């Protein structure tokens, strides 16, 4: 719903319920994740990008691998989120 309201239609290939597993996959370079913030995220090699959404009452973040050689599609999605979703109050 959050992505639909933003007119974003990413190809979702995996859904994971466990935050540590999700952060681990992102840190290993397997894509990006829209996820709630959790205290262990700071220990993973990911960039934490706050996402603002007035209709959503949770604090959400996008985690991306912090390597410089990102796939172009990941870079474009990261830039999309930064342009449209960054929480200016964070």
Short mmCIF file of C-alpha atoms in Angstrom, two decimals:
data_model
loop_
_atom_site.label_atom_id
_atom_site.label_comp_id
_atom_site.label_asym_id
_atom_site.label_seq_id
_atom_site.Cartn_x
_atom_site.Cartn_y
_atom_site.Cartn_z
CA UNK A 1 0.00 0.00 0.00
CA UNK A 2 2.82 2.42 0.87
CA UNK A 3 4.53 1.85 -2.49
CA UNK A 4 1.24 1.97 -4.42
CA UNK A 5 0.45 5.40 -2.98
CA UNK A 6 3.90 6.55 -4.13
CA UNK A 7 3.25 5.07 -7.60
CA UNK A 8 6.23 2.72 -7.14
CA UNK A 9 6.01 -0.83 -8.44
CA UNK A 10 9.18 -2.73 -7.50
CA UNK A 11 9.59 -6.37 -8.43
CA UNK A 12 9.36 -8.15 -5.08
CA UNK A 13 11.20 -11.46 -5.16
CA UNK A 14 11.28 -12.26 -1.45
CA UNK A 15 9.30 -11.45 1.68
CA UNK A 16 10.98 -12.01 5.03
CA UNK A 17 9.40 -11.69 8.45
CA UNK A 18 12.66 -11.69 10.44
CA UNK A 19 14.43 -8.32 10.59
CA UNK A 20 17.93 -9.76 11.18
CA UNK A 21 17.63 -12.05 8.16
CA UNK A 22 16.41 -9.16 6.00
CA UNK A 23 19.24 -6.85 7.09
CA UNK A 24 21.75 -9.66 6.54
CA UNK A 25 20.58 -10.22 2.96
CA UNK A 26 20.78 -6.49 2.20
CA UNK A 27 24.26 -6.30 3.78
CA UNK A 28 25.31 -9.21 1.55
CA UNK A 29 24.22 -7.25 -1.52
CA UNK A 30 20.92 -9.02 -2.26
CA UNK A 31 18.78 -5.96 -2.97
CA UNK A 32 16.97 -3.46 -0.77
CA UNK A 33 14.41 -3.75 2.02
CA UNK A 34 11.56 -1.62 3.30
CA UNK A 35 11.49 -2.42 6.99
CA UNK A 36 10.88 -1.03 10.46
CA UNK A 37 13.86 0.37 12.32
CA UNK A 38 15.37 -1.95 14.91
CA UNK A 39 18.27 -1.46 17.27
CA UNK A 40 20.59 -4.06 15.66
CA UNK A 41 20.43 -2.43 12.21
CA UNK A 42 23.43 -0.24 13.11
CA UNK A 43 25.62 -3.38 13.20
CA UNK A 44 24.95 -4.24 9.54
CA UNK A 45 26.81 -2.79 6.56
CA UNK A 46 23.72 -1.00 5.25
CA UNK A 47 22.62 2.58 4.73
CA UNK A 48 19.50 3.47 6.76
CA UNK A 49 17.19 5.88 4.89
CA UNK A 50 14.10 7.18 6.78
CA UNK A 51 10.85 7.11 4.79
CA UNK A 52 8.10 9.61 5.60
CA UNK A 53 4.49 8.60 5.02
CA UNK A 54 1.74 10.53 6.76
CA UNK A 55 -0.77 7.71 6.28
CA UNK A 56 1.51 5.18 7.97
CA UNK A 57 1.98 5.41 11.74
CA UNK A 58 5.16 3.32 11.83
CA UNK A 59 8.69 4.55 11.30
CA UNK A 60 9.96 2.79 8.20
CA UNK A 61 13.43 2.67 6.74
CA UNK A 62 14.97 1.43 3.54
CA UNK A 63 18.18 -0.53 3.96
CA UNK A 64 20.62 -0.71 1.07
CA UNK A 65 24.10 -2.21 0.88
CA UNK A 66 26.63 0.53 1.45
CA UNK A 67 29.05 -0.58 -1.27
CA UNK A 68 29.78 1.93 -4.00
CA UNK A 69 29.16 -0.53 -6.87
CA UNK A 70 25.37 -0.82 -6.57
CA UNK A 71 23.38 -2.33 -9.41
CA UNK A 72 21.80 0.43 -11.51
CA UNK A 73 18.26 -0.73 -10.63
CA UNK A 74 19.08 -0.60 -6.91
CA UNK A 75 20.63 2.86 -7.34
CA UNK A 76 17.52 4.12 -9.18
CA UNK A 77 15.17 2.74 -6.49
CA UNK A 78 17.36 4.25 -3.75
CA UNK A 79 17.26 7.61 -5.51
CA UNK A 80 13.48 7.30 -5.93
CA UNK A 81 13.03 6.75 -2.20
CA UNK A 82 15.42 9.58 -1.36
CA UNK A 83 13.55 11.97 -3.67
CA UNK A 84 10.03 11.07 -2.56
CA UNK A 85 10.17 9.49 0.83
CA UNK A 86 12.88 10.95 3.01
CA UNK A 87 11.63 12.17 6.34
CA UNK A 88 12.80 15.78 6.54
CA UNK A 89 12.29 15.78 10.31
CA UNK A 90 14.71 12.90 10.98
#
